[in-house]
Coordinates of C-alpha atoms and ligand atoms in Angstrom, one line a residue:
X302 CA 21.2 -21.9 -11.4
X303 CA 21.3 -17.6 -11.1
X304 CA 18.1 -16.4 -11.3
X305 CA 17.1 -14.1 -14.5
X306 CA 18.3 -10.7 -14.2
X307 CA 15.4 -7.9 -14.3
X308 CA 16.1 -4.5 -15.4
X309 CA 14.3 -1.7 -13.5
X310 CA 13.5 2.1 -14.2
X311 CA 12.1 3.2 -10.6
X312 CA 9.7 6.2 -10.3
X313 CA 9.4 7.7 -7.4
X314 CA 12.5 8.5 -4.8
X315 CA 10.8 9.0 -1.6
X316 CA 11.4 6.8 1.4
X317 CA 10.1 3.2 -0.4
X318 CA 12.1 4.8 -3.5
X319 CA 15.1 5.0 -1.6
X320 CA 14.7 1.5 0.3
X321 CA 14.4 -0.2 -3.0
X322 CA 17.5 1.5 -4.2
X323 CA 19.0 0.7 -0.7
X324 CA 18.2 -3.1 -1.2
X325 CA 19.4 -4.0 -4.8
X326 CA 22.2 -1.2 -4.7
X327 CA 23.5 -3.9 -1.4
X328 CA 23.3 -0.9 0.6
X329 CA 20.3 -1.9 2.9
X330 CA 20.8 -1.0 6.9
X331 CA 19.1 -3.9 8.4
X332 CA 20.2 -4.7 12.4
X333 CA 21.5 -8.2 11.3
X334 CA 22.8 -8.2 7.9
X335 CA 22.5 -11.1 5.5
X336 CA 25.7 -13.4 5.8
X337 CA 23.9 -16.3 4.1
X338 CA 24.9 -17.7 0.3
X339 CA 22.0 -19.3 0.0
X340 CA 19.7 -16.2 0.4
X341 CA 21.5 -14.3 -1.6
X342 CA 22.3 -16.6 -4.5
X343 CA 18.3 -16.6 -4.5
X344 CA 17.6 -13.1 -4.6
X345 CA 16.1 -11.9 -7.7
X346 CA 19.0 -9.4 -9.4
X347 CA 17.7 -6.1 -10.4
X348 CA 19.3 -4.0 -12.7
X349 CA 18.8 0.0 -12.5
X350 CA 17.8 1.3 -16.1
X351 CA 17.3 4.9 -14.5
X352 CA 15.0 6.2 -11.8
X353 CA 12.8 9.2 -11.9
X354 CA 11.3 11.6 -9.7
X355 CA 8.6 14.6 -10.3
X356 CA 12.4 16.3 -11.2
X357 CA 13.1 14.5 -14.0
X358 CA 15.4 10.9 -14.3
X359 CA 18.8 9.5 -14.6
X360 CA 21.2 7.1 -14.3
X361 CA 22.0 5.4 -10.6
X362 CA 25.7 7.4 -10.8
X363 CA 23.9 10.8 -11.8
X364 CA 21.4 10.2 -8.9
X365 CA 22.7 12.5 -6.7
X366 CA 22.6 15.5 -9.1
X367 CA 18.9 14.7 -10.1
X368 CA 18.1 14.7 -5.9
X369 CA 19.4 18.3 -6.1
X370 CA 17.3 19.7 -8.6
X371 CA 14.0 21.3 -7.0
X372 CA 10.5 19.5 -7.2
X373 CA 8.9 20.1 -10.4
X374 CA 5.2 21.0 -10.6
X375 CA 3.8 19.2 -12.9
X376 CA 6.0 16.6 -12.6
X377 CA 8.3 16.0 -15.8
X378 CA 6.9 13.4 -18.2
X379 CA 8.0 9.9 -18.9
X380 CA 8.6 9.8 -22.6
X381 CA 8.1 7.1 -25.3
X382 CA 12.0 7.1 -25.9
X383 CA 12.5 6.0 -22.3
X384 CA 10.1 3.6 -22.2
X385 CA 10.5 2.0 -26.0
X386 CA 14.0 1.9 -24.5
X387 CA 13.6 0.2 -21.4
X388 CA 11.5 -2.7 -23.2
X389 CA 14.2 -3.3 -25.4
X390 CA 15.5 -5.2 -22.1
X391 CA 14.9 -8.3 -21.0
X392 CA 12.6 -8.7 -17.7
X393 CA 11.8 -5.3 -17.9
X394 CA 9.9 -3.5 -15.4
X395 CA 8.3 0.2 -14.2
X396 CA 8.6 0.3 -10.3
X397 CA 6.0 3.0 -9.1
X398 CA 6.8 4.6 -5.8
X399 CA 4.7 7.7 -6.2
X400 CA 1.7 8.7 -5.1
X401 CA 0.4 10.3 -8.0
X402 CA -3.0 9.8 -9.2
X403 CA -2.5 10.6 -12.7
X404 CA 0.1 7.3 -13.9
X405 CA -2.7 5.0 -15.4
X406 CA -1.6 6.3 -19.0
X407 CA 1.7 5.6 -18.0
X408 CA 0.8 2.2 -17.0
X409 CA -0.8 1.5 -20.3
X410 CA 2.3 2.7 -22.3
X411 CA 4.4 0.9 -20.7
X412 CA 2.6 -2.5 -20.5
X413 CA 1.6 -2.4 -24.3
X414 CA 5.0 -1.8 -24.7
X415 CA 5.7 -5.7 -23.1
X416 CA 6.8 -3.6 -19.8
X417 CA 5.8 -5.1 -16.6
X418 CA 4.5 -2.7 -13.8
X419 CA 5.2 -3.4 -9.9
X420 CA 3.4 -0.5 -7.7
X421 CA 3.1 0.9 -4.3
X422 CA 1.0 3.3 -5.5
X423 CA -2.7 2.6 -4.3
X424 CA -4.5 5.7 -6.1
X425 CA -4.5 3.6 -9.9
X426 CA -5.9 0.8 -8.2
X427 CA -7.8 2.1 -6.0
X428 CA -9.4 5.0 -8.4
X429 CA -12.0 5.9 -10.4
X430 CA -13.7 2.4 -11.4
X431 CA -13.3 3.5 -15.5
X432 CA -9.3 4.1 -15.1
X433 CA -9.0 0.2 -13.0
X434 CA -11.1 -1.5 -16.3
X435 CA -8.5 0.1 -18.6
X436 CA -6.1 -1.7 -16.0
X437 CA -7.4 -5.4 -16.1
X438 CA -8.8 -6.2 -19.3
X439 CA -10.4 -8.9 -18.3
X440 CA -12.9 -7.1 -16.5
X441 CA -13.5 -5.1 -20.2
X442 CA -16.0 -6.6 -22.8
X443 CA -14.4 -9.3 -24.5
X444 CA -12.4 -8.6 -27.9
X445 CA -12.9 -4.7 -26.9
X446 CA -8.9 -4.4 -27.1
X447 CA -5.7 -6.3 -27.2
X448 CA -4.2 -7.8 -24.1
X449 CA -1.3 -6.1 -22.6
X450 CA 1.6 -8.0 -22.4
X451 CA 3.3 -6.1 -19.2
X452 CA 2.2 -7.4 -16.1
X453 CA 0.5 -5.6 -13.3
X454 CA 1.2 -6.6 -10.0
X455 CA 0.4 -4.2 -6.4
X456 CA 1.4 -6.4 -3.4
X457 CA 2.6 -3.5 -1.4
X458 CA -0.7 -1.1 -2.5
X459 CA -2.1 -2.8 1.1
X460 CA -0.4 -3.8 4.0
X461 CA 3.1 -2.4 2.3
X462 CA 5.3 -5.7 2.7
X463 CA 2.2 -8.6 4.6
X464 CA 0.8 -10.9 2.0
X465 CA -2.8 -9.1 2.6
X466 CA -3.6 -9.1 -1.3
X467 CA -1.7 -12.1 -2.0
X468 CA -3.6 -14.2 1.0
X469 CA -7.1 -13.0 -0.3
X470 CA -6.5 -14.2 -4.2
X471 CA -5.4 -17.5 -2.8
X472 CA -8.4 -17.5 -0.7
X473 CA -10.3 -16.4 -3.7
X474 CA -8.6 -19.0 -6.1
X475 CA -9.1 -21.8 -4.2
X476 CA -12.9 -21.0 -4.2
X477 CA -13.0 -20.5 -0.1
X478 CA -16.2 -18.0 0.2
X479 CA -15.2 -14.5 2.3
X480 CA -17.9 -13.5 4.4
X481 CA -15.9 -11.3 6.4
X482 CA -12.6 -9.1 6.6
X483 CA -11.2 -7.2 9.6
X484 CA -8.5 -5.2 9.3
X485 CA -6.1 -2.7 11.0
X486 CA -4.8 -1.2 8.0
X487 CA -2.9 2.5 9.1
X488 CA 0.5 2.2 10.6
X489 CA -0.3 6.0 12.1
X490 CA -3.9 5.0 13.3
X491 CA -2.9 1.6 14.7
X492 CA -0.3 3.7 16.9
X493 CA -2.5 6.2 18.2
X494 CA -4.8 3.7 19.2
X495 CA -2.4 1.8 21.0
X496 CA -1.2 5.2 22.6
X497 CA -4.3 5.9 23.6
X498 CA -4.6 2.4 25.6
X499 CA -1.7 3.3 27.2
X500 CA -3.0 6.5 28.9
X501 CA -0.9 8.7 25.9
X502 CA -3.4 11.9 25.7
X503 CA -4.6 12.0 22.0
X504 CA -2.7 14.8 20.6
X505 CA 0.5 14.1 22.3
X506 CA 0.0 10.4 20.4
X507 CA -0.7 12.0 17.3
X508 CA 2.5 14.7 17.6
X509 CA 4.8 11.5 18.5
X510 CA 3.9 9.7 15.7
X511 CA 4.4 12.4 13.6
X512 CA 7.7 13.1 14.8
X513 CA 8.8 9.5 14.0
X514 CA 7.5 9.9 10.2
X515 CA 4.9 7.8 10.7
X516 CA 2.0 10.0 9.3
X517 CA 1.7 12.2 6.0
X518 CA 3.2 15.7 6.3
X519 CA -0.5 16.6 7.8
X520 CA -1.6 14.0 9.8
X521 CA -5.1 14.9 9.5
X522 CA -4.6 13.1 5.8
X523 CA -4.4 9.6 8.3
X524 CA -7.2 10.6 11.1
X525 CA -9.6 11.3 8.1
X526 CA -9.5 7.5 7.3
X527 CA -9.6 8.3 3.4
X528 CA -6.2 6.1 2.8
X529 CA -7.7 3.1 4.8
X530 CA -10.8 3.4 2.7
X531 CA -8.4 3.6 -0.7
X532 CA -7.1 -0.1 0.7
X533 CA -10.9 -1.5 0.7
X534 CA -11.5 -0.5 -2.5
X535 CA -8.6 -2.9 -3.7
X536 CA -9.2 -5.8 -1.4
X537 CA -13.3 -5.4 -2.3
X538 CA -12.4 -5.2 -5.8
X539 CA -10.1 -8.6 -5.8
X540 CA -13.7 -10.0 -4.5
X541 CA -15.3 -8.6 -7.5
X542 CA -17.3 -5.2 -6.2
X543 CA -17.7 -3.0 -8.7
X544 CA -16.8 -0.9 -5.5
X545 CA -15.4 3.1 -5.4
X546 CA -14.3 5.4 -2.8
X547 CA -17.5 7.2 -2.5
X548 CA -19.0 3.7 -1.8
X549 CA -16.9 3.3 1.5
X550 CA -18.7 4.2 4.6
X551 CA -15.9 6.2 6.3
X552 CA -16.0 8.0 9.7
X553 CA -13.0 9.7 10.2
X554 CA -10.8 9.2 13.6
X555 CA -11.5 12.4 14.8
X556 CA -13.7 15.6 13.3
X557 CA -11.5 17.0 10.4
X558 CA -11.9 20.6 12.0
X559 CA -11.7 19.6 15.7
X560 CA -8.5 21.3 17.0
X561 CA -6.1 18.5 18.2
X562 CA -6.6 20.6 21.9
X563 CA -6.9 19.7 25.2
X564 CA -10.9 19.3 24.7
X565 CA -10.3 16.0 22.3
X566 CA -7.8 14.6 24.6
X567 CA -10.6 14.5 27.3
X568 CA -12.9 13.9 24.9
X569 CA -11.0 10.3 23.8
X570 CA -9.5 9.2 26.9
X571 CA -13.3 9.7 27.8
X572 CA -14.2 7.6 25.1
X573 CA -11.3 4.8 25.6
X574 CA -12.3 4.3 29.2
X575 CA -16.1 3.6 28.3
X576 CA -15.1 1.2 25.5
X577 CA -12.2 -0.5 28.5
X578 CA -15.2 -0.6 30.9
X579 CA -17.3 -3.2 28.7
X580 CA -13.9 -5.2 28.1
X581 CA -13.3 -3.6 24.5
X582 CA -9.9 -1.9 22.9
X583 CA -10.4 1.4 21.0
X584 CA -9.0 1.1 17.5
X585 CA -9.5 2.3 14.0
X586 CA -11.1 -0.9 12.0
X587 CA -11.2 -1.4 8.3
X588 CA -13.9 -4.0 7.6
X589 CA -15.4 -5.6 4.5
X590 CA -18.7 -7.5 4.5
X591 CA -19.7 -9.8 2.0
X592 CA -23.6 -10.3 2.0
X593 CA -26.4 -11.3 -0.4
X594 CA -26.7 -8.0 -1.9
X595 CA -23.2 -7.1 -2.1
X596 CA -19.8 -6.1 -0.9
X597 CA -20.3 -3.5 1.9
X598 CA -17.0 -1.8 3.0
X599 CA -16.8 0.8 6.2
X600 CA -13.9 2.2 8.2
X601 CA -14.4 3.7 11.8
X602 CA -13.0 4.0 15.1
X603 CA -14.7 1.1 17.1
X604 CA -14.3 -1.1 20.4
X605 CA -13.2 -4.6 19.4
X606 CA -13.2 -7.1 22.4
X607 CA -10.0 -7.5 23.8
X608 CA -9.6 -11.4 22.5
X609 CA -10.4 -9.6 18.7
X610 CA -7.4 -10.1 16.8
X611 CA -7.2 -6.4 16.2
X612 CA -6.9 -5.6 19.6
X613 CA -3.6 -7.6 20.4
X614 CA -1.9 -5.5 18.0
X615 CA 1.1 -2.9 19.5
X616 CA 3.4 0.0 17.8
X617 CA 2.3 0.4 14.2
X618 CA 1.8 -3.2 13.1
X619 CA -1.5 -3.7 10.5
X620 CA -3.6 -6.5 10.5
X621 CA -6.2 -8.5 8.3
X622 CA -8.4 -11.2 9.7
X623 CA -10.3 -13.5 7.1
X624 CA -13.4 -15.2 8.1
X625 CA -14.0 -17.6 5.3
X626 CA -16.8 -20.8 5.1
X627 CA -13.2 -22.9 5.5
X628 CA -11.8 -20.3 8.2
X629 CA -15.3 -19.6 10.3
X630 CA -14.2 -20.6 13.7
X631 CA -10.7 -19.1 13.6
X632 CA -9.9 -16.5 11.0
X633 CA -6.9 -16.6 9.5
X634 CA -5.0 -13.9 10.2
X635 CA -1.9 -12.2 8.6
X636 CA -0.3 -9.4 10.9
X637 CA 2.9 -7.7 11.3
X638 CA 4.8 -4.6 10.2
X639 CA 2.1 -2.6 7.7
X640 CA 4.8 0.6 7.4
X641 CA 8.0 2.0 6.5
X642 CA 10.4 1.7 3.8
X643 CA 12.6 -1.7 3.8
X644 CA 9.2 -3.9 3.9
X645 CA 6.9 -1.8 1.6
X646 CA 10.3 -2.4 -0.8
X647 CA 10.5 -5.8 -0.1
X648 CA 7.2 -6.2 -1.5
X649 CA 8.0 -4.4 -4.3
X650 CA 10.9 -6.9 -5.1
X651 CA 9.0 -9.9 -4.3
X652 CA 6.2 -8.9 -7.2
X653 CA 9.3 -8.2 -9.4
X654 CA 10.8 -11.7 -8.6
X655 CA 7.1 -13.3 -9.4
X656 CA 7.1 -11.8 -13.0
X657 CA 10.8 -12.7 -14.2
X658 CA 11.4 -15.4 -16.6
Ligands
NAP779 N1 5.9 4.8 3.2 C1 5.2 3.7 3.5 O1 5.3 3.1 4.5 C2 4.4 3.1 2.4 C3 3.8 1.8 2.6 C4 3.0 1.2 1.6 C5 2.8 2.0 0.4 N2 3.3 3.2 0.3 C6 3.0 4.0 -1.0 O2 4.2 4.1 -1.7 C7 4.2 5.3 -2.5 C8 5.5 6.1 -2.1 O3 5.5 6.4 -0.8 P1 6.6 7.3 -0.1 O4 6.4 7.3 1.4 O5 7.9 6.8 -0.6 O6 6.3 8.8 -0.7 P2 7.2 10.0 -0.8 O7 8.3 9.9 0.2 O8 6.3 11.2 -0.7 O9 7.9 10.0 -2.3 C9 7.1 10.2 -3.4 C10 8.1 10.2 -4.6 O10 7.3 10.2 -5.8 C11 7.8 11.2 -6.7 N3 6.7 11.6 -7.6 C12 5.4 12.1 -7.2 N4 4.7 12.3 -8.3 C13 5.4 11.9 -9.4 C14 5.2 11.9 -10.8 N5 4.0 12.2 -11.3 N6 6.2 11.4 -11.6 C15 7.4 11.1 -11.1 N7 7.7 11.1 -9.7 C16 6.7 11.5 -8.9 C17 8.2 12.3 -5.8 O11 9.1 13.1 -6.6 P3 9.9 14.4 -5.9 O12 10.9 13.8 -5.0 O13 10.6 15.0 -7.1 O14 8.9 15.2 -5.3 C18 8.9 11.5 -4.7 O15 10.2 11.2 -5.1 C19 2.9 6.0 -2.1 O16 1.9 5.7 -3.0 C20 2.5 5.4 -0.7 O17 1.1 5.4 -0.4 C21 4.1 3.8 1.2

């Protein structure tokens, strides 16, 4: 039987933006395209309502024209016509692929409105602890206001397409106790580290990896660990921390004001040969420790032993290793690609495909 059609307006036309649009348009670039019935006959169909950027929206013909208007500052609004108009569909569904901070009223709109919401965005899930309760009512006081009927769902908010979310609620779920979460969770920081192993001198790793788009427009936005820490908050807050971003213990890769000069190259390869002495890999870990008193969350650059399943990683792949009462001796690890358009979108779709009817 075709599966149930699901009818998209898509915010955000960045590089996951585009992907997305890429996949269910059929106009995805993959080295070995799909030549199977069977996948695609299983392949949730989306329909493009209209995308939006900070520009404005439109249709996926007038896409081109909206791509040549200039950035808008503040972005143009989302109004109640759109949205009242998009849940007159069936399946419908608000893809977020900004990075704005400011779309939790949108979110609330459109989900009281019956509209389901599928983000990339971290910053609403990872925010201010009074804008996530508006998010997940059960978390409110009970009878303090009406369920939503949309959907929330954020798969790709850590780990962009590896089931890191989806592995810890099943965890979670199946009432396995966490102790213990290791992760590798920058694409930009896992490759400088790996650099850095390799003899690379610090700032000629960070200049390559910002010449493949790896990193923000100022990579010191990655070194400073403050995305990394925004991923904690979600995966500390799926354990049930009442946990913020001032509460994670963050030292950033390298001294926000250092110049990225010849003095930190020495200054790291110094560093990565006292760390390769006692048998250890340099790399930036994420780690969340559940104890008696509470979720404790820190990010830092550390030496992991070289059997440490963060230390086998190469190029820009992201890691998370859970060490659970049923997982003690051997954690259970999820790894892979943690960057880059085609899989952050593919998580995006797979969320989508969970919610339609
Ligand atoms: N890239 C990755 O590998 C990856 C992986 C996992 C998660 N993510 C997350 O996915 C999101 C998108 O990433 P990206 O790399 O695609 O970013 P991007 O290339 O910077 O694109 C962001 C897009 O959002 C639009 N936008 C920003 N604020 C808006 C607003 N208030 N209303 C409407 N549109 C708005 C921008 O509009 P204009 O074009 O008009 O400026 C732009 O089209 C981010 O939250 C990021 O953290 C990315």
């Amino acid at each position: 039987m075709p599966r149930a059609e699901s009818t998209v307006l898509l915010v955000g036309t960045g590089v996951v933006g585009r992907a997305f649009l890429d996949i269910v348009t059929g106009n995805e670039r993959t080295s070995r395209p799909d030549t199977s019935a069977i996948t695609s006959a299983r392949r949730v169909p989306v329909r493009v309502f209209r995308i939006a950027n900070s520009r404005g929206n439109a249709t996926l013909d007038d896409l081109p024209e909206l791509l040549a208007r200039s950035p808008h500052e503040p972005p143009v609004a989302i109004d109640d016509a759109l949205l009242d108009a998009l849940a007159a569909k069936k399946n419908a569904v608000l893809v977020d692929a900004t990075a704005s901070a400011d779309v939790t009223p949108l979110y609330v709109r459109a989900r009281a409105r019956g509209i389901h919401v599928v983000t990339a965005n971290k910053k609403p899930i990872a925010g201010p602890f009074d804008g996530y309760r508006t998010l997940f009512p059960r978390l409110r006081e009970a009878g303090e206001h009406d369920e939503p009927r949309g959907k929330l769902r954020y798969s790709a908010t850590v780990g962009a397409g590896l089931p890191i979310i989806d592995t810890l609620q099943k965890l979670v779920s199946a009432g396995d106790a966490v102790h213990r979460i290791d992760c590798v969770l920058s694409g930009t920081l896992g490759f400088v580290s790996n650099e850095l192993a390799r003899g690379t001198p610090f700032s000629r790793a960070v200049a390559i990896a910002k010449e493949r788009g790896y990193t923000e427009p100022d990579p010191r936005e990655d070194l400073s660990g403050n995305d990394v820490a925004r991923k904690l908050v979600i995966l500390a807050r799926e354990l049930g921390a009442e946990l913020s971003l001032s509460d994670v213990a963050v030292e950033p890769f390298v001294d926000a004001h250092a110049p990225l000069d010849a003095r930190l190259d020495a200054e790291l390869a110094a560093r990565v040969a006292r760390h390769e002495k006692r048998g250890e890999k340099l790399v930036y870990l994420a780690r969340i420790d559940v104890r008696k008193g509470g979720v404790v969350a820190s990010a830092g650059p550390v030496g992991v032993a070289r059997e440490h399943a963060a230390a086998t990683l190469s190029g820009t792949s992201a890691l998370a290793a859970f060490y659970t009462a049923r997982n003690d001796a051997l954690p259970l690890v999820v790894s892979g690609s943690g960057a880059g358009g085609p899989v952050t979108a593919s998580a995006l779709l797979a969320d989508i495909a969970g919610l339609v009817v």
